[in-house]
mmCIF file of C-alpha atoms in Angstrom:
data_model
loop_
_atom_site.group_PDB
_atom_site.id
_atom_site.type_symbol
_atom_site.label_atom_id
_atom_site.label_comp_id
_atom_site.label_asym_id
_atom_site.label_seq_id
_atom_site.Cartn_x
_atom_site.Cartn_y
_atom_site.Cartn_z
ATOM 1 C CA MET A 799 -67.189 -30.764 -60.898
ATOM 2 C CA ALA A 800 -64.212 -29.092 -59.274
ATOM 3 C CA HIS A 801 -62.103 -31.055 -56.862
ATOM 4 C CA TRP A 802 -62.309 -29.990 -53.216
ATOM 5 C CA ASN A 803 -58.566 -29.254 -53.125
ATOM 6 C CA GLU A 804 -59.057 -26.806 -55.988
ATOM 7 C CA ILE A 805 -61.987 -25.191 -54.184
ATOM 8 C CA ASP A 806 -59.883 -24.887 -51.037
ATOM 9 C CA ASP A 807 -57.035 -23.270 -53.011
ATOM 10 C CA ILE A 808 -59.362 -20.740 -54.651
ATOM 11 C CA SER A 809 -61.024 -19.961 -51.316
ATOM 12 C CA GLY A 810 -57.687 -19.400 -49.652
ATOM 13 C CA ARG A 811 -56.509 -17.001 -52.364
ATOM 14 C CA LEU A 812 -59.816 -15.158 -52.250
ATOM 15 C CA LEU A 813 -59.641 -14.836 -48.471
ATOM 16 C CA LYS A 814 -56.169 -13.276 -48.618
ATOM 17 C CA LYS A 815 -57.374 -10.817 -51.267
ATOM 18 C CA ILE A 816 -60.164 -9.728 -48.908
ATOM 19 C CA LEU A 817 -57.814 -9.325 -45.963
ATOM 20 C CA LEU A 818 -55.187 -7.467 -47.986
ATOM 21 C CA GLY A 819 -57.851 -5.147 -49.366
ATOM 22 C CA GLU A 820 -57.041 -5.976 -52.998
ATOM 23 C CA ASP A 821 -59.650 -6.052 -55.714
ATOM 24 C CA ARG A 822 -57.565 -7.240 -58.643
ATOM 25 C CA GLU A 823 -54.824 -9.633 -59.530
ATOM 26 C CA ASN A 824 -51.242 -8.732 -58.714
ATOM 27 C CA SER A 825 -47.933 -10.336 -59.290
ATOM 28 C CA THR A 826 -46.674 -10.194 -55.715
ATOM 29 C CA PRO A 827 -44.908 -13.462 -54.850
ATOM 30 C CA PRO A 828 -46.846 -15.728 -52.438
ATOM 31 C CA ARG A 829 -44.115 -15.552 -49.766
ATOM 32 C CA GLU A 830 -44.141 -11.736 -49.867
ATOM 33 C CA ASN A 831 -47.947 -11.767 -49.728
ATOM 34 C CA ALA A 832 -47.764 -13.878 -46.585
ATOM 35 C CA GLY A 833 -45.371 -11.410 -44.983
ATOM 36 C CA ARG A 834 -47.621 -8.471 -45.854
ATOM 37 C CA LEU A 835 -50.573 -10.312 -44.378
ATOM 38 C CA THR A 836 -48.708 -10.990 -41.139
ATOM 39 C CA ASP A 837 -47.560 -7.363 -40.845
ATOM 40 C CA LYS A 838 -51.023 -6.019 -41.527
ATOM 41 C CA TYR A 839 -52.804 -8.200 -39.003
ATOM 42 C CA LYS A 840 -50.264 -8.615 -36.225
ATOM 43 C CA ASP A 841 -52.440 -6.236 -34.238
ATOM 44 C CA TRP A 842 -55.335 -8.274 -32.806
ATOM 45 C CA ASP A 843 -57.789 -5.357 -32.798
ATOM 46 C CA THR A 844 -57.278 -4.817 -36.526
ATOM 47 C CA LEU A 845 -57.721 -8.520 -37.182
ATOM 48 C CA ALA A 846 -60.891 -8.681 -35.122
ATOM 49 C CA GLU A 847 -62.372 -5.673 -36.953
ATOM 50 C CA GLN A 848 -61.516 -7.136 -40.344
ATOM 51 C CA SER A 849 -63.037 -10.470 -39.339
ATOM 52 C CA LYS A 850 -66.342 -8.715 -38.676
ATOM 53 C CA LYS A 851 -66.229 -7.320 -42.197
ATOM 54 C CA ALA A 852 -65.313 -10.695 -43.633
ATOM 55 C CA LEU A 853 -68.184 -12.399 -41.861
ATOM 56 C CA LYS A 854 -70.569 -9.926 -43.555
ATOM 57 C CA TYR A 855 -69.135 -10.840 -46.936
ATOM 58 C CA ASP A 856 -71.796 -11.886 -49.485
ATOM 59 C CA ALA A 857 -70.144 -14.964 -50.995
ATOM 60 C CA ASN A 858 -72.803 -15.593 -53.660
ATOM 61 C CA GLU A 859 -72.599 -12.025 -54.939
ATOM 62 C CA ALA A 860 -68.814 -12.207 -54.957
ATOM 63 C CA PHE A 861 -68.821 -15.368 -57.020
ATOM 64 C CA ARG A 862 -71.358 -13.854 -59.438
ATOM 65 C CA LYS A 863 -68.866 -11.068 -60.131
ATOM 66 C CA LEU A 864 -65.868 -13.348 -60.186
ATOM 67 C CA ARG A 865 -67.388 -15.521 -62.924
ATOM 68 C CA HIS A 866 -66.232 -12.879 -65.428
ATOM 69 C CA ARG A 867 -62.642 -12.830 -64.236
ATOM 70 C CA LYS A 868 -59.999 -14.471 -66.352
ATOM 71 C CA TYR A 869 -58.994 -17.193 -63.926
ATOM 72 C CA ARG A 870 -62.543 -18.497 -63.582
ATOM 73 C CA ARG A 871 -63.941 -21.194 -65.859
ATOM 74 C CA ARG A 872 -67.045 -20.383 -67.849
ATOM 75 C CA HIS A 873 -68.736 -23.628 -66.980
ATOM 76 C CA MET A 874 -68.541 -22.983 -63.220
ATOM 77 C CA MET A 875 -71.764 -24.279 -61.787
ATOM 78 C CA THR A 876 -73.897 -22.583 -59.164
ATOM 79 C CA ARG A 877 -73.376 -25.435 -56.750
ATOM 80 C CA TRP A 878 -69.610 -24.889 -57.062
ATOM 81 C CA SER A 879 -70.211 -21.280 -55.984
ATOM 82 C CA ILE A 880 -72.178 -22.527 -53.015
ATOM 83 C CA ALA A 881 -69.497 -25.074 -52.192
ATOM 84 C CA ALA A 882 -66.800 -22.420 -52.482
ATOM 85 C CA SER A 883 -68.826 -20.083 -50.278
ATOM 86 C CA ILE A 884 -68.979 -22.745 -47.614
ATOM 87 C CA MET A 885 -65.297 -23.433 -48.078
ATOM 88 C CA LEU A 886 -64.529 -19.710 -47.798
ATOM 89 C CA LEU A 887 -66.171 -19.505 -44.392
ATOM 90 C CA PHE A 888 -64.447 -22.732 -43.377
ATOM 91 C CA SER A 889 -61.086 -21.357 -44.534
ATOM 92 C CA LEU A 890 -61.794 -18.107 -42.679
ATOM 93 C CA SER A 891 -62.288 -20.034 -39.454
ATOM 94 C CA ILE A 892 -59.136 -22.090 -39.979
ATOM 95 C CA PHE A 893 -57.169 -18.941 -40.840
ATOM 96 C CA PHE A 894 -58.091 -17.231 -37.594
ATOM 97 C CA ILE A 895 -57.386 -20.340 -35.576
ATOM 98 C CA GLN A 896 -53.975 -20.899 -37.163
ATOM 99 C CA GLU A 897 -52.690 -17.374 -37.786
ATOM 100 C CA SER A 898 -54.301 -15.161 -35.151
ATOM 101 C CA PRO A 899 -52.142 -14.329 -32.110
ATOM 102 C CA GLU A 900 -52.775 -16.425 -29.044
ATOM 103 C CA VAL A 901 -54.954 -14.526 -26.593
ATOM 104 C CA LYS A 902 -54.556 -15.778 -23.045
ATOM 105 C CA SER A 903 -57.321 -15.137 -20.589
ATOM 106 C CA VAL A 904 -56.167 -12.886 -17.765
ATOM 107 C CA ALA A 905 -57.264 -14.057 -14.343
ATOM 108 C CA LYS A 906 -58.975 -11.286 -12.449
ATOM 109 C CA ILE A 907 -57.620 -10.767 -8.956
ATOM 110 C CA GLU A 908 -60.527 -10.403 -6.563
ATOM 111 C CA PRO A 909 -60.460 -9.246 -2.930
ATOM 112 C CA GLY A 910 -61.235 -11.760 -0.211
ATOM 113 C CA TYR A 911 -64.712 -12.522 1.077
ATOM 114 C CA LYS A 912 -66.514 -14.330 3.875
ATOM 115 C CA LYS A 913 -65.631 -18.030 3.775
ATOM 116 C CA ALA A 914 -64.390 -20.673 6.195
ATOM 117 C CA THR A 915 -64.321 -24.369 6.963
ATOM 118 C CA LEU A 916 -65.900 -25.658 10.163
ATOM 119 C CA THR A 917 -64.518 -28.984 11.374
ATOM 120 C CA LEU A 918 -66.440 -30.596 14.224
ATOM 121 C CA SER A 919 -64.800 -32.626 16.975
ATOM 122 C CA ASP A 920 -65.864 -35.858 15.214
ATOM 123 C CA GLY A 921 -64.024 -34.839 12.040
ATOM 124 C CA THR A 922 -67.092 -33.764 10.061
ATOM 125 C CA SER A 923 -66.368 -30.723 7.887
ATOM 126 C CA TRP A 924 -68.686 -27.983 6.625
ATOM 127 C CA ASP A 925 -67.897 -25.369 3.997
ATOM 128 C CA ILE A 926 -69.607 -22.301 5.450
ATOM 129 C CA ARG A 927 -70.084 -18.863 3.916
ATOM 130 C CA GLU A 928 -73.262 -16.785 4.206
ATOM 131 C CA ALA A 929 -75.989 -19.269 3.346
ATOM 132 C CA ALA A 930 -78.266 -19.952 6.335
ATOM 133 C CA THR A 931 -77.482 -23.308 7.940
ATOM 134 C CA VAL A 932 -78.090 -24.875 11.354
ATOM 135 C CA ILE A 933 -75.702 -27.559 12.586
ATOM 136 C CA GLN A 934 -76.812 -29.573 15.610
ATOM 137 C CA VAL A 935 -74.079 -30.707 18.006
ATOM 138 C CA LYS A 936 -75.372 -32.590 21.065
ATOM 139 C CA ASP A 937 -76.958 -29.939 23.296
ATOM 140 C CA SER A 938 -75.813 -27.001 21.137
ATOM 141 C CA GLU A 939 -76.599 -25.375 17.822
ATOM 142 C CA LEU A 940 -74.181 -23.785 15.402
ATOM 143 C CA LYS A 941 -76.058 -21.283 13.243
ATOM 144 C CA VAL A 942 -74.642 -19.834 10.041
ATOM 145 C CA ASP A 943 -76.072 -16.724 8.390
ATOM 146 C CA SER A 944 -74.893 -13.516 6.703
ATOM 147 C CA SER A 945 -73.418 -12.243 9.981
ATOM 148 C CA GLY A 946 -71.220 -15.314 10.440
ATOM 149 C CA LEU A 947 -71.257 -18.311 12.774
ATOM 150 C CA SER A 948 -73.039 -18.177 16.150
ATOM 151 C CA VAL A 949 -72.897 -20.777 18.931
ATOM 152 C CA PHE A 950 -75.999 -21.399 21.037
ATOM 153 C CA SER A 951 -75.593 -23.736 24.001
ATOM 154 C CA ASP A 952 -77.953 -25.211 26.595
ATOM 155 C CA THR A 953 -76.604 -23.565 29.746
ATOM 156 C CA THR A 954 -78.802 -25.743 31.960
ATOM 157 C CA ASN A 955 -76.751 -28.808 31.059
ATOM 158 C CA THR A 956 -74.078 -29.212 33.741
ATOM 159 C CA SER A 957 -72.687 -32.583 32.668
ATOM 160 C CA GLN A 958 -69.032 -33.241 33.427
ATOM 161 C CA GLU A 959 -68.227 -34.636 29.996
ATOM 162 C CA GLU A 960 -64.849 -33.751 28.477
ATOM 163 C CA THR A 961 -65.033 -30.475 26.562
ATOM 164 C CA GLN A 962 -65.224 -31.067 22.809
ATOM 165 C CA TYR A 963 -63.444 -28.542 20.586
ATOM 166 C CA HIS A 964 -64.404 -27.616 17.036
ATOM 167 C CA THR A 965 -62.190 -25.755 14.547
ATOM 168 C CA LEU A 966 -63.023 -22.761 12.370
ATOM 169 C CA SER A 967 -60.406 -22.302 9.626
ATOM 170 C CA VAL A 968 -60.229 -19.321 7.267
ATOM 171 C CA PRO A 969 -58.158 -19.774 4.068
ATOM 172 C CA ARG A 970 -56.192 -17.253 2.040
ATOM 173 C CA GLY A 971 -58.539 -14.726 0.488
ATOM 174 C CA GLY A 972 -61.084 -15.104 3.263
ATOM 175 C CA GLU A 973 -62.367 -13.749 6.572
ATOM 176 C CA TYR A 974 -65.035 -14.827 9.035
ATOM 177 C CA ASN A 975 -66.934 -13.793 12.166
ATOM 178 C CA LEU A 976 -67.791 -15.982 15.116
ATOM 179 C CA THR A 977 -69.952 -15.421 18.186
ATOM 180 C CA LEU A 978 -69.085 -17.822 21.004
ATOM 181 C CA SER A 979 -71.611 -19.234 23.465
ATOM 182 C CA ASP A 980 -70.727 -16.595 26.114
ATOM 183 C CA GLY A 981 -71.353 -13.730 23.659
ATOM 184 C CA THR A 982 -67.675 -13.074 22.900
ATOM 185 C CA GLN A 983 -67.211 -11.732 19.353
ATOM 186 C CA VAL A 984 -64.323 -13.073 17.271
ATOM 187 C CA TRP A 985 -63.045 -11.893 13.863
ATOM 188 C CA LEU A 986 -60.679 -14.174 11.951
ATOM 189 C CA ASN A 987 -58.464 -12.777 9.201
ATOM 190 C CA SER A 988 -57.095 -14.712 6.206
ATOM 191 C CA GLU A 989 -55.065 -17.845 6.995
ATOM 192 C CA SER A 990 -56.301 -17.965 10.582
ATOM 193 C CA GLU A 991 -57.812 -20.632 12.811
ATOM 194 C CA LEU A 992 -59.751 -20.854 16.059
ATOM 195 C CA ARG A 993 -60.492 -23.954 18.136
ATOM 196 C CA PHE A 994 -63.461 -23.441 20.446
ATOM 197 C CA PRO A 995 -66.036 -25.415 22.465
ATOM 198 C CA THR A 996 -69.795 -25.060 22.120
ATOM 199 C CA ARG A 997 -69.994 -24.621 25.898
ATOM 200 C CA PHE A 998 -67.348 -23.283 28.282
ATOM 201 C CA ASP A 999 -66.407 -24.704 31.670
ATOM 202 C CA ALA A 1000 -67.728 -22.907 34.718
ATOM 203 C CA ASN A 1001 -64.305 -21.647 35.873
ATOM 204 C CA ASN A 1002 -62.572 -20.696 32.627
ATOM 205 C CA ARG A 1003 -63.162 -20.008 28.972
ATOM 206 C CA THR A 1004 -60.329 -21.330 26.840
ATOM 207 C CA VAL A 1005 -59.838 -21.150 23.070
ATOM 208 C CA TYR A 1006 -56.864 -21.866 20.808
ATOM 209 C CA CYS A 1007 -55.924 -19.673 17.869
ATOM 210 C CA LYS A 1008 -53.447 -19.237 15.022
ATOM 211 C CA GLY A 1009 -52.954 -16.426 12.528
ATOM 212 C CA GLU A 1010 -54.579 -13.035 13.108
ATOM 213 C CA VAL A 1011 -57.662 -12.877 15.311
ATOM 214 C CA TYR A 1012 -59.533 -10.006 16.962
ATOM 215 C CA PHE A 1013 -61.457 -10.625 20.215
ATOM 216 C CA ASP A 1014 -64.185 -8.589 21.881
ATOM 217 C CA VAL A 1015 -64.513 -10.589 25.096
ATOM 218 C CA THR A 1016 -67.669 -10.623 27.197
ATOM 219 C CA ARG A 1017 -66.724 -9.676 30.746
ATOM 220 C CA ASN A 1018 -67.066 -12.337 33.449
ATOM 221 C CA PRO A 1019 -64.960 -11.837 36.618
ATOM 222 C CA ASN A 1020 -65.648 -15.410 37.692
ATOM 223 C CA SER A 1021 -64.443 -16.993 34.455
ATOM 224 C CA PRO A 1022 -61.270 -15.605 32.854
ATOM 225 C CA PHE A 1023 -61.019 -15.834 29.084
ATOM 226 C CA ILE A 1024 -57.807 -17.553 27.964
ATOM 227 C CA VAL A 1025 -56.417 -17.511 24.421
ATOM 228 C CA LYS A 1026 -53.766 -20.162 23.894
ATOM 229 C CA LEU A 1027 -51.178 -19.590 21.173
ATOM 230 C CA ASP A 1028 -48.405 -21.867 19.950
ATOM 231 C CA LYS A 1029 -45.837 -19.786 21.824
ATOM 232 C CA GLY A 1030 -47.755 -18.309 24.758
ATOM 233 C CA GLU A 1031 -51.167 -17.447 26.112
ATOM 234 C CA ILE A 1032 -53.288 -14.397 26.833
ATOM 235 C CA SER A 1033 -55.538 -14.041 29.899
ATOM 236 C CA VAL A 1034 -58.375 -11.485 30.042
ATOM 237 C CA LEU A 1035 -61.562 -10.732 31.940
ATOM 238 C CA GLY A 1036 -63.339 -8.469 29.456
ATOM 239 C CA THR A 1037 -61.577 -6.500 26.760
ATOM 240 C CA GLU A 1038 -60.853 -5.925 23.076
ATOM 241 C CA PHE A 1039 -57.532 -7.009 21.628
ATOM 242 C CA CYS A 1040 -55.888 -8.456 18.551
ATOM 243 C CA THR A 1041 -53.342 -11.222 18.367
ATOM 244 C CA SER A 1042 -51.118 -12.248 15.463
ATOM 245 C CA ASP A 1043 -48.624 -15.083 15.112
ATOM 246 C CA TYR A 1044 -48.252 -15.413 11.334
ATOM 247 C CA GLU A 1045 -44.478 -15.331 11.642
ATOM 248 C CA ASN A 1046 -42.837 -18.500 12.933
ATOM 249 C CA SER A 1047 -40.801 -16.747 15.605
ATOM 250 C CA VAL A 1048 -42.947 -13.697 16.429
ATOM 251 C CA VAL A 1049 -46.146 -13.243 18.454
ATOM 252 C CA GLU A 1050 -47.909 -9.868 18.522
ATOM 253 C CA VAL A 1051 -50.657 -8.667 20.851
ATOM 254 C CA THR A 1052 -52.377 -5.278 20.533
ATOM 255 C CA LEU A 1053 -54.696 -4.098 23.320
ATOM 256 C CA VAL A 1054 -57.568 -1.774 22.404
ATOM 257 C CA THR A 1055 -59.505 -1.583 25.695
ATOM 258 C CA GLY A 1056 -59.358 -3.261 29.098
ATOM 259 C CA LYS A 1057 -56.373 -5.200 30.359
ATOM 260 C CA VAL A 1058 -54.633 -8.414 29.351
ATOM 261 C CA ARG A 1059 -51.682 -10.433 30.546
ATOM 262 C CA PHE A 1060 -49.401 -12.201 28.102
ATOM 263 C CA LYS A 1061 -47.442 -15.218 29.287
ATOM 264 C CA ALA A 1062 -44.584 -16.375 27.067
ATOM 265 C CA GLN A 1063 -43.609 -20.002 26.600
ATOM 266 C CA ASN A 1064 -40.511 -19.397 28.733
ATOM 267 C CA GLY A 1065 -42.719 -18.368 31.672
ATOM 268 C CA ASP A 1066 -42.183 -14.586 31.472
ATOM 269 C CA SER A 1067 -45.372 -12.532 31.661
ATOM 270 C CA VAL A 1068 -46.294 -8.925 30.873
ATOM 271 C CA SER A 1069 -49.519 -6.988 31.491
ATOM 272 C CA LEU A 1070 -50.733 -4.569 28.835
ATOM 273 C CA THR A 1071 -52.799 -1.413 29.087
ATOM 274 C CA PRO A 1072 -54.839 0.162 26.251
ATOM 275 C CA SER A 1073 -52.903 1.256 23.141
ATOM 276 C CA GLN A 1074 -49.953 -0.964 23.937
ATOM 277 C CA HIS A 1075 -48.470 -3.353 21.402
ATOM 278 C CA LEU A 1076 -46.436 -6.384 22.486
ATOM 279 C CA VAL A 1077 -43.952 -8.290 20.342
ATOM 280 C CA TYR A 1078 -42.566 -11.590 21.603
ATOM 281 C CA ASN A 1079 -39.591 -12.849 19.593
ATOM 282 C CA THR A 1080 -39.057 -16.520 20.307
ATOM 283 C CA ALA A 1081 -35.787 -16.567 18.355
ATOM 284 C CA THR A 1082 -34.206 -14.145 20.834
ATOM 285 C CA ASP A 1083 -36.592 -15.017 23.683
ATOM 286 C CA SER A 1084 -37.355 -11.319 24.204
ATOM 287 C CA ILE A 1085 -40.497 -9.249 24.823
ATOM 288 C CA SER A 1086 -40.927 -5.608 23.814
ATOM 289 C CA VAL A 1087 -43.887 -3.303 24.499
ATOM 290 C CA THR A 1088 -44.620 0.005 22.752
ATOM 291 C CA THR A 1089 -47.485 2.499 22.631
ATOM 292 C CA VAL A 1090 -49.134 2.571 19.209
ATOM 293 C CA ASP A 1091 -52.113 3.706 17.202
ATOM 294 C CA THR A 1092 -54.112 0.480 17.554
ATOM 295 C CA ARG A 1093 -56.005 1.219 14.342
ATOM 296 C CA VAL A 1094 -52.923 0.224 12.362
ATOM 297 C CA TYR A 1095 -53.190 -3.306 13.789
ATOM 298 C CA THR A 1096 -56.967 -3.699 13.957
ATOM 299 C CA ALA A 1097 -58.261 -1.817 10.878
ATOM 300 C CA TRP A 1098 -58.637 -5.079 8.936
ATOM 301 C CA LYS A 1099 -61.609 -5.909 11.196
ATOM 302 C CA ASP A 1100 -63.322 -2.788 9.864
ATOM 303 C CA ASN A 1101 -62.544 -3.682 6.231
ATOM 304 C CA LEU A 1102 -59.530 -1.409 5.909
ATOM 305 C CA PHE A 1103 -55.835 -1.768 5.189
ATOM 306 C CA CYS A 1104 -53.910 0.656 7.360
ATOM 307 C CA PHE A 1105 -50.135 0.861 6.931
ATOM 308 C CA GLU A 1106 -47.914 3.230 8.876
ATOM 309 C CA ASP A 1107 -44.241 3.378 7.882
ATOM 310 C CA GLU A 1108 -44.489 -0.304 6.941
ATOM 311 C CA THR A 1109 -41.972 -2.178 4.811
ATOM 312 C CA LEU A 1110 -43.065 -3.045 1.288
ATOM 313 C CA GLU A 1111 -42.335 -6.693 2.064
ATOM 314 C CA ASN A 1112 -44.864 -6.732 4.930
ATOM 315 C CA ILE A 1113 -47.412 -4.783 2.893
ATOM 316 C CA MET A 1114 -47.211 -7.231 0.001
ATOM 317 C CA ARG A 1115 -47.357 -10.176 2.393
ATOM 318 C CA THR A 1116 -50.608 -8.792 3.788
ATOM 319 C CA LEU A 1117 -52.019 -8.312 0.291
ATOM 320 C CA SER A 1118 -51.005 -11.830 -0.734
ATOM 321 C CA ARG A 1119 -53.151 -13.335 2.027
ATOM 322 C CA TRP A 1120 -56.217 -11.216 1.287
ATOM 323 C CA TYR A 1121 -56.123 -11.401 -2.523
ATOM 324 C CA ASN A 1122 -54.737 -14.959 -2.585
ATOM 325 C CA ILE A 1123 -51.799 -14.075 -4.829
ATOM 326 C CA ASN A 1124 -48.084 -14.773 -5.043
ATOM 327 C CA ILE A 1125 -45.508 -11.994 -4.719
ATOM 328 C CA ARG A 1126 -42.065 -11.837 -6.307
ATOM 329 C CA PHE A 1127 -39.462 -9.109 -5.764
ATOM 330 C CA GLU A 1128 -36.897 -8.441 -8.508
ATOM 331 C CA SER A 1129 -34.408 -7.205 -5.925
ATOM 332 C CA GLU A 1130 -34.031 -7.551 -2.161
ATOM 333 C CA ASP A 1131 -33.592 -3.822 -1.517
ATOM 334 C CA LEU A 1132 -37.189 -3.179 -2.649
ATOM 335 C CA LYS A 1133 -38.486 -5.172 0.319
ATOM 336 C CA GLU A 1134 -37.104 -2.647 2.792
ATOM 337 C CA ARG A 1135 -38.736 0.460 1.350
ATOM 338 C CA HIS A 1136 -41.301 1.984 3.725
ATOM 339 C CA PHE A 1137 -44.791 3.264 2.957
ATOM 340 C CA SER A 1138 -47.881 4.587 4.746
ATOM 341 C CA GLY A 1139 -51.489 4.633 3.640
ATOM 342 C CA THR A 1140 -55.083 3.510 4.259
ATOM 343 C CA ILE A 1141 -57.449 1.931 1.746
ATOM 344 C CA GLU A 1142 -60.589 -0.199 1.769
ATOM 345 C CA ARG A 1143 -59.993 -3.937 1.753
ATOM 346 C CA PHE A 1144 -62.656 -4.536 -0.865
ATOM 347 C CA THR A 1145 -60.989 -2.235 -3.390
ATOM 348 C CA GLY A 1146 -59.631 -3.971 -6.487
ATOM 349 C CA ILE A 1147 -55.921 -4.639 -6.177
ATOM 350 C CA LYS A 1148 -55.095 -2.745 -9.375
ATOM 351 C CA SER A 1149 -56.371 0.536 -7.901
ATOM 352 C CA PHE A 1150 -54.461 -0.208 -4.707
ATOM 353 C CA LEU A 1151 -51.181 -0.780 -6.527
ATOM 354 C CA GLU A 1152 -51.610 2.312 -8.696
ATOM 355 C CA LEU A 1153 -51.635 4.427 -5.531
ATOM 356 C CA PHE A 1154 -48.333 2.943 -4.438
ATOM 357 C CA GLU A 1155 -46.793 3.464 -7.869
ATOM 358 C CA THR A 1156 -47.444 7.210 -7.834
ATOM 359 C CA GLY A 1157 -44.132 8.968 -7.258
ATOM 360 C CA THR A 1158 -42.509 5.999 -5.485
ATOM 361 C CA GLY A 1159 -40.280 4.560 -8.179
ATOM 362 C CA ILE A 1160 -42.032 1.208 -7.737
ATOM 363 C CA LYS A 1161 -43.740 -0.759 -10.509
ATOM 364 C CA PHE A 1162 -46.072 -3.734 -10.118
ATOM 365 C CA ASP A 1163 -46.449 -6.216 -12.983
ATOM 366 C CA ILE A 1164 -49.486 -8.496 -12.774
ATOM 367 C CA HIS A 1165 -49.269 -11.903 -14.443
ATOM 368 C CA GLY A 1166 -52.272 -14.060 -13.621
ATOM 369 C CA HIS A 1167 -52.212 -14.476 -9.833
ATOM 370 C CA GLU A 1168 -48.581 -13.416 -9.420
ATOM 371 C CA ILE A 1169 -47.335 -9.858 -8.907
ATOM 372 C CA THR A 1170 -43.752 -8.906 -9.631
ATOM 373 C CA VAL A 1171 -42.385 -5.890 -7.746
ATOM 374 C CA ARG A 1172 -39.637 -3.965 -9.525
ATOM 375 C CA ALA A 1173 -38.085 -0.540 -9.730
ATOM 376 C CA SER A 1174 -39.709 1.583 -12.431
ATOM 377 C CA LYS A 1175 -37.458 2.595 -15.316
#
């Protein structure tokens, strides 16, 4: 009976004959054969196609024919053929594992979706998305469904207990909607947070927010709605506006309808009218107000990206939050290039980037969850 090492050697030589497409003996040196094999199958598609053919190979029939070849022994037994057939398939598997090019799985970059973490005043946390859930908190209910989180409070309870605040946090690659107990609608963008009570005081309605949040406040002349930021606060009666404080030293407020008053941490205050955009720079302790197309600042609420003469750095920063990716610029000057455009937020990022590449001299290289921005050659 043949030794297994001999069977392995024969199987290996037979396998290379199949892959090289040879049907007879040749005198090509082994080292040269190996080089030819590497050159022929360095393309993965070719290797994959040939592997399909190899897997269809009838080993028994092949050994029946090979019995008549000069390097085979006449007394080769049928069970040796079977053993060699098994060894051939085994060698085939080892060959592909050892010599095929490494194929790394490419992570697909997906747009954000509805997700958030709700942390109650007692520290209890809930991972909430769209699945229907009811969370009982004293005399209130927090209901989660496909439309978001809604707060229902027992308005007949007039107890003077200290107001308990809960926190809704939205991570990178997420967004969420919240309806407060007074009917006020709130939209939270990626990397944003809102602290809110289940029931407001009789004389004021106060919430605390970070990141980018859109408010559609229910009007109540007897109870002003106050949004507290790290570096100021906004007072309203009933209106629609958006606030953003992603940057450490900058607070932005955009008024859509109604009227709001912004009070800076230094005590200065400014009232805004519809279509006005306020920027408070804490580094310079200055406030500026301009008239804008509010859609540029609020389109994210309607599932759109809207950029108007925006720097590429700010555009990519916005995309990094929504798609939960990292951005790298090959040169600093690329950050200051300006672009305009509108696209749906749920569009795949590849289609989005292809639009920006058209005629701009910009190229985006995607590696896993990192995008490198460079000048096209």
